[in-house]
Tab-separated table of C-alpha atoms and ligand atoms in Angstrom:
chain	number	residue	atom	x	y	z
A	1	MET	CA	-0.064	-5.934	-15.716
A	2	THR	CA	-0.221	-9.383	-15.598
A	3	ASP	CA	-2.928	-11.578	-14.700
A	4	GLN	CA	-2.202	-13.692	-12.088
A	5	ALA	CA	-5.053	-13.733	-8.767
A	6	THR	CA	-2.911	-16.014	-7.146
A	7	THR	CA	0.635	-16.241	-5.531
A	8	PRO	CA	2.540	-18.712	-8.036
A	9	GLU	CA	4.659	-21.265	-6.341
A	10	SER	CA	8.286	-19.710	-6.527
A	11	ASP	CA	11.425	-21.213	-5.506
A	12	ILE	CA	12.291	-17.912	-3.461
A	13	PRO	CA	12.221	-19.007	0.536
A	14	GLY	CA	9.450	-17.289	2.015
A	15	LYS	CA	9.296	-14.456	4.424
A	16	PRO	CA	7.299	-14.294	7.253
A	17	THR	CA	5.032	-10.580	7.756
A	18	SER	CA	6.458	-9.946	10.265
A	19	ALA	CA	10.722	-9.889	8.698
A	20	SER	CA	9.152	-6.169	7.223
A	21	ARG	CA	7.245	-4.553	9.148
A	22	THR	CA	7.663	-1.263	9.627
A	23	THR	CA	5.947	2.181	11.964
A	24	LEU	CA	7.250	5.329	10.508
A	25	SER	CA	6.662	8.483	13.632
A	26	HIS	CA	6.678	12.092	12.285
A	27	ILE	CA	6.212	15.091	14.516
A	28	MET	CA	3.734	17.493	12.239
A	29	SER	CA	4.676	21.229	11.704
A	30	HIS	CA	3.845	24.248	10.303
A	31	ASN	CA	5.469	23.618	7.092
A	32	ASP	CA	2.830	20.382	6.386
A	33	THR	CA	-0.792	21.957	6.393
A	34	ASN	CA	-3.187	22.889	4.391
A	35	LEU	CA	-5.424	26.286	3.799
A	36	LEU	CA	-7.413	25.443	6.517
A	37	GLY	CA	-4.020	25.146	9.284
A	38	THR	CA	-5.102	21.353	9.288
A	39	VAL	CA	-1.710	18.483	8.144
A	40	HIS	CA	-2.085	18.852	4.065
A	41	GLY	CA	-3.462	15.226	2.897
A	42	GLY	CA	-0.721	14.973	0.392
A	43	VAL	CA	1.774	14.876	3.346
A	44	ILE	CA	-0.195	11.947	5.160
A	45	MET	CA	0.564	10.108	1.650
A	46	LYS	CA	4.147	10.864	0.386
A	47	LEU	CA	4.849	9.611	3.969
A	48	VAL	CA	2.390	6.043	3.537
A	49	ASP	CA	4.606	5.919	0.250
A	50	ASP	CA	7.593	5.474	2.393
A	51	ALA	CA	6.820	3.614	4.608
A	52	ALA	CA	5.335	1.271	2.529
A	53	GLY	CA	8.219	1.568	0.545
A	54	ALA	CA	10.799	0.869	3.373
A	55	VAL	CA	8.450	-2.071	4.128
A	56	ALA	CA	8.200	-3.650	0.380
A	57	GLY	CA	12.213	-2.388	-0.177
A	58	ARG	CA	12.726	-5.137	3.493
A	59	HIS	CA	10.180	-7.745	2.105
A	60	SER	CA	12.237	-7.901	-1.105
A	61	GLY	CA	15.884	-7.630	0.018
A	62	GLY	CA	16.131	-4.498	-2.927
A	63	PRO	CA	15.267	-1.739	-4.680
A	64	ALA	CA	10.918	-1.771	-5.143
A	65	VAL	CA	8.768	0.674	-6.240
A	66	THR	CA	5.049	1.878	-5.678
A	67	ALA	CA	2.727	0.488	-8.720
A	68	SER	CA	-0.811	1.996	-7.240
A	69	MET	CA	-1.994	3.275	-3.978
A	70	ASP	CA	-5.802	2.336	-3.407
A	71	GLU	CA	-8.215	3.539	-0.961
A	72	MET	CA	-7.130	6.157	0.816
A	73	ALA	CA	-9.010	7.474	3.538
A	74	PHE	CA	-8.322	10.509	5.729
A	75	LEU	CA	-10.525	9.089	8.997
A	76	GLU	CA	-9.706	12.512	11.100
A	77	PRO	CA	-7.550	15.186	10.898
A	78	VAL	CA	-3.872	15.212	11.863
A	79	ARG	CA	-3.151	18.494	13.700
A	80	VAL	CA	0.341	20.140	14.002
A	81	GLY	CA	2.357	19.099	16.576
A	82	ASP	CA	0.840	15.387	16.477
A	83	LEU	CA	2.981	12.496	16.065
A	84	VAL	CA	2.269	10.619	13.641
A	85	HIS	CA	2.945	7.290	12.611
A	86	VAL	CA	2.618	5.190	9.570
A	87	LYS	CA	2.457	1.319	10.729
A	88	ALA	CA	2.299	-1.065	7.526
A	89	GLN	CA	2.837	-4.380	6.128
A	90	VAL	CA	3.305	-6.841	3.518
A	91	ASN	CA	-0.413	-8.466	2.777
A	92	TRP	CA	0.116	-9.964	-0.447
A	93	THR	CA	2.929	-10.713	-2.682
A	94	GLY	CA	2.083	-12.164	-6.187
A	95	ARG	CA	5.336	-12.549	-8.748
A	96	THR	CA	7.117	-9.811	-8.238
A	97	SER	CA	4.491	-7.160	-7.219
A	98	MET	CA	3.190	-6.679	-2.778
A	99	GLU	CA	0.322	-5.357	-1.586
A	100	VAL	CA	1.882	-3.270	1.227
A	101	GLY	CA	-1.284	-2.638	3.720
A	102	VAL	CA	-1.399	0.305	5.796
A	103	ARG	CA	-2.312	2.355	9.030
A	104	VAL	CA	-2.032	6.044	10.306
A	105	LEU	CA	-2.286	6.494	13.755
A	106	ALA	CA	-2.156	9.789	15.553
A	107	GLU	CA	-0.986	10.901	18.632
A	108	ARG	CA	-2.150	14.049	20.049
A	109	TRP	CA	0.235	16.617	21.365
A	110	ASN	CA	-2.275	17.878	24.303
A	111	GLU	CA	-3.751	15.200	24.690
A	112	SER	CA	-3.281	12.301	26.978
A	113	THR	CA	-5.168	9.422	24.894
A	114	PRO	CA	-3.872	7.191	23.110
A	115	PRO	CA	-2.826	7.155	18.829
A	116	GLN	CA	-5.726	7.584	16.811
A	117	GLN	CA	-6.680	5.652	13.732
A	118	VAL	CA	-6.238	8.477	11.048
A	119	GLY	CA	-6.116	7.415	7.699
A	120	SER	CA	-5.177	3.960	5.975
A	121	ALA	CA	-4.370	2.711	2.572
A	122	TYR	CA	-2.809	-0.224	0.556
A	123	LEU	CA	-0.328	0.291	-2.064
A	124	VAL	CA	1.660	-2.239	-4.680
A	125	PHE	CA	4.417	-2.077	-5.495
A	126	ALA	CA	7.266	-4.141	-7.985
A	127	ALA	CA	10.379	-5.253	-6.886
A	128	VAL	CA	12.775	-4.044	-9.607
A	129	ASP	CA	16.231	-4.306	-10.766
A	130	ALA	CA	18.898	-2.462	-11.467
A	131	ASP	CA	17.098	-1.689	-14.835
A	132	GLY	CA	14.113	-0.640	-13.036
A	133	LYS	CA	12.646	-4.294	-14.467
A	134	PRO	CA	9.798	-6.337	-11.953
A	135	ARG	CA	11.408	-9.302	-10.601
A	136	PRO	CA	10.787	-12.197	-8.443
A	137	VAL	CA	10.183	-11.841	-5.043
A	138	PRO	CA	9.656	-13.770	-1.972
A	139	PRO	CA	6.065	-15.088	-0.362
A	140	VAL	CA	5.104	-13.607	2.234
A	141	CYS	CA	3.816	-15.994	5.356
A	142	PRO	CA	1.486	-14.963	7.769
A	143	GLU	CA	1.546	-15.290	10.881
A	144	THR	CA	-1.024	-15.000	12.304
A	145	GLU	CA	-5.043	-14.909	12.247
A	146	ARG	CA	-4.919	-11.385	10.952
A	147	ASP	CA	-2.267	-11.671	9.192
A	148	GLU	CA	-4.088	-13.790	7.169
A	149	ARG	CA	-7.229	-12.394	6.898
A	150	ARG	CA	-5.168	-9.491	6.060
A	151	TYR	CA	-3.606	-11.930	3.080
A	152	GLN	CA	-7.111	-13.236	2.084
A	153	GLU	CA	-8.596	-9.408	2.363
A	154	ALA	CA	-5.713	-8.271	-0.720
A	155	GLN	CA	-6.649	-11.143	-2.678
A	156	ILE	CA	-10.295	-9.672	-3.206
A	157	ARG	CA	-8.429	-6.731	-3.955
A	158	ARG	CA	-6.165	-8.145	-6.347
A	159	ARG	CA	-9.079	-10.080	-8.546
A	160	HIS	CA	-11.429	-6.576	-8.787
A	161	ARG	CA	-8.058	-4.811	-9.395
A	162	LEU	CA	-7.152	-6.284	-12.261
A	163	ALA	CA	-10.724	-7.191	-12.952
A	164	ARG	CA	-11.669	-3.134	-13.451
A	165	ARG	CA	-9.148	-2.553	-15.396
A	166	ARG	CA	-10.043	-6.137	-18.072
A	167	ALA	CA	-13.461	-3.853	-18.053
A	168	ILE	CA	-12.612	-0.922	-18.743
A	169	LEU	CA	-9.625	-1.575	-21.567
A	170	ALA	CA	-11.970	-3.286	-23.174
A	171	LEU	CA	-14.361	-0.224	-23.134
A	172	ARG	CA	-12.161	1.551	-24.403
A	173	GLU	CA	-11.603	-1.091	-26.830
A	174	ARG	CA	-15.323	-1.702	-28.328
A	175	ARG	CA	-15.602	2.888	-28.426
A	176	ALA	CA	-12.095	3.092	-30.227
A	177	ALA	CA	-13.422	0.147	-32.584
A	178	GLU	CA	-16.682	1.816	-32.913
A	179	GLY	CA	-14.533	4.835	-34.100
A	180	LEU	CA	-15.776	6.933	-30.096
A	181	ASP	CA	-13.014	9.047	-28.729
B	1	LIG	C1	17.708	-4.113	0.319
B	1	LIG	C2	16.530	-3.620	1.938
B	1	LIG	C3	16.103	-1.681	2.389
B	1	LIG	C4	15.218	-1.703	2.940
B	1	LIG	C5	14.863	-0.276	3.808
B	1	LIG	C6	14.441	0.980	2.010
B	1	LIG	C7	14.295	2.122	1.905
B	1	LIG	C8	13.803	2.204	0.993
B	1	LIG	C9	12.555	3.163	1.794
B	1	LIG	C10	12.331	4.672	0.005
B	1	LIG	C11	10.817	4.697	0.051
B	1	LIG	C12	10.166	5.380	-0.910
B	1	LIG	C13	9.811	4.959	-1.863
B	1	LIG	C14	9.620	6.227	-2.768
B	1	LIG	C15	8.792	4.893	-4.048
B	1	LIG	C16	8.879	5.657	-5.272
B	1	LIG	O1	8.450	6.938	-5.038
B	1	LIG	S1	9.072	4.738	-6.782
B	1	LIG	C17	8.000	6.500	-7.773
B	1	LIG	C18	6.158	6.329	-8.117
B	1	LIG	N1	6.951	5.204	-8.843
B	1	LIG	C19	7.128	3.997	-10.451
B	1	LIG	O2	7.958	5.371	-10.690
B	1	LIG	C20	6.780	3.126	-11.439
B	1	LIG	C21	6.143	3.408	-12.172
B	1	LIG	N2	5.843	2.178	-13.331
B	1	LIG	C22	6.660	0.664	-13.492
B	1	LIG	O3	7.906	1.024	-13.494
B	1	LIG	C23	6.467	0.147	-13.636
B	1	LIG	O4	4.626	0.390	-14.525
B	1	LIG	C24	6.342	-1.005	-12.278
B	1	LIG	C25	5.252	-0.772	-11.572
B	1	LIG	C26	7.647	-1.661	-12.944
B	1	LIG	C27	5.187	-2.034	-13.685
B	1	LIG	O5	6.095	-2.472	-14.697
B	1	LIG	P1	5.658	-3.138	-15.845
B	1	LIG	O6	6.576	-3.435	-16.841
B	1	LIG	O7	3.543	-3.085	-15.803
B	1	LIG	O8	5.579	-5.338	-15.296
B	1	LIG	P2	4.746	-5.945	-15.134
B	1	LIG	O9	4.994	-7.627	-15.398
B	1	LIG	O10	3.266	-5.965	-15.436
B	1	LIG	O11	3.994	-5.719	-13.076
B	1	LIG	C28	4.957	-6.078	-12.790
B	1	LIG	C29	4.395	-6.194	-11.399
B	1	LIG	O12	2.786	-5.664	-11.213
B	1	LIG	C30	2.340	-5.311	-10.990
B	1	LIG	N3	1.788	-4.322	-11.544
B	1	LIG	C31	2.261	-3.574	-12.201
B	1	LIG	N4	1.193	-2.377	-12.486
B	1	LIG	C32	0.086	-2.194	-11.160
B	1	LIG	C33	-0.672	-1.335	-10.925
B	1	LIG	N5	-1.265	-0.426	-11.844
B	1	LIG	N6	-1.255	-1.954	-10.161
B	1	LIG	C34	-1.348	-2.653	-9.305
B	1	LIG	N7	0.040	-3.912	-9.654
B	1	LIG	C35	1.062	-3.653	-10.489
B	1	LIG	C36	1.449	-7.080	-11.734
B	1	LIG	O13	0.581	-7.175	-11.717
B	1	LIG	C37	3.205	-7.517	-11.526
B	1	LIG	O14	2.288	-7.839	-10.270
B	1	LIG	P3	2.943	-9.982	-10.331
B	1	LIG	O15	1.462	-10.470	-10.903
B	1	LIG	O16	4.271	-10.095	-11.274
B	1	LIG	O17	3.019	-10.120	-8.984
């Protein structure tokens, strides 16, 4: 994980957020349930990863792998029969990585209510070449005030991820030097 907090200058032309925004929809079945009879969190996470992967692939114009998933929040249970919509967009781009923001909405099969937000997550994808090595991505160009806010929030998360990683590595090195662990 490289130590870079801002989007670097890039020779690759930028792409607008809307060019790769994606919604993946799926009807939940009995195969998707946990022991409580509601939809398993892991099933939702797979849909989140798939939608975010499609966005990252579209934005970067080729394969991209999940580097991390954080702040996965499950806000309301999802039930069998619900039509789930997973909405994803690129929030931020670095040199070879992209933060993808995902919102999960459920349309209840037995209620005529608007889709309800049931989850959200932030994932970092790295675009990779044929050897699985990171490759540069086009900078994302936020188009709306909301896109711009998401871009700035993603920068904050990026700084926190890097700072946390540095702090943990430093702690481990200190403990190893003291002969602990
Ligand atoms: C053509 C159009 C198609 C469109 C239609 C496509 C449809 C298609 C749908 C498919 C949907 C399925 C999507 C499933 C996707 C998987 O399931 S992928 C499988 C799970 N993931 C993996 O196996 C990845 C395993 N990890 C790796 O290969 C390597 O660790 C990585 C992620 C490539 C990073 O490699 P590295 O040597 O550490 O490289 P490094 O330069 O340090 O990091 C590269 C970038 O990643 C960032 N990064 C690395 N690690 C982290 C981390 N832990 N946290 C945050 N950022 C990180 C770095 O900061 C750096 O960013 P930049 O500063 O360059 O922007």
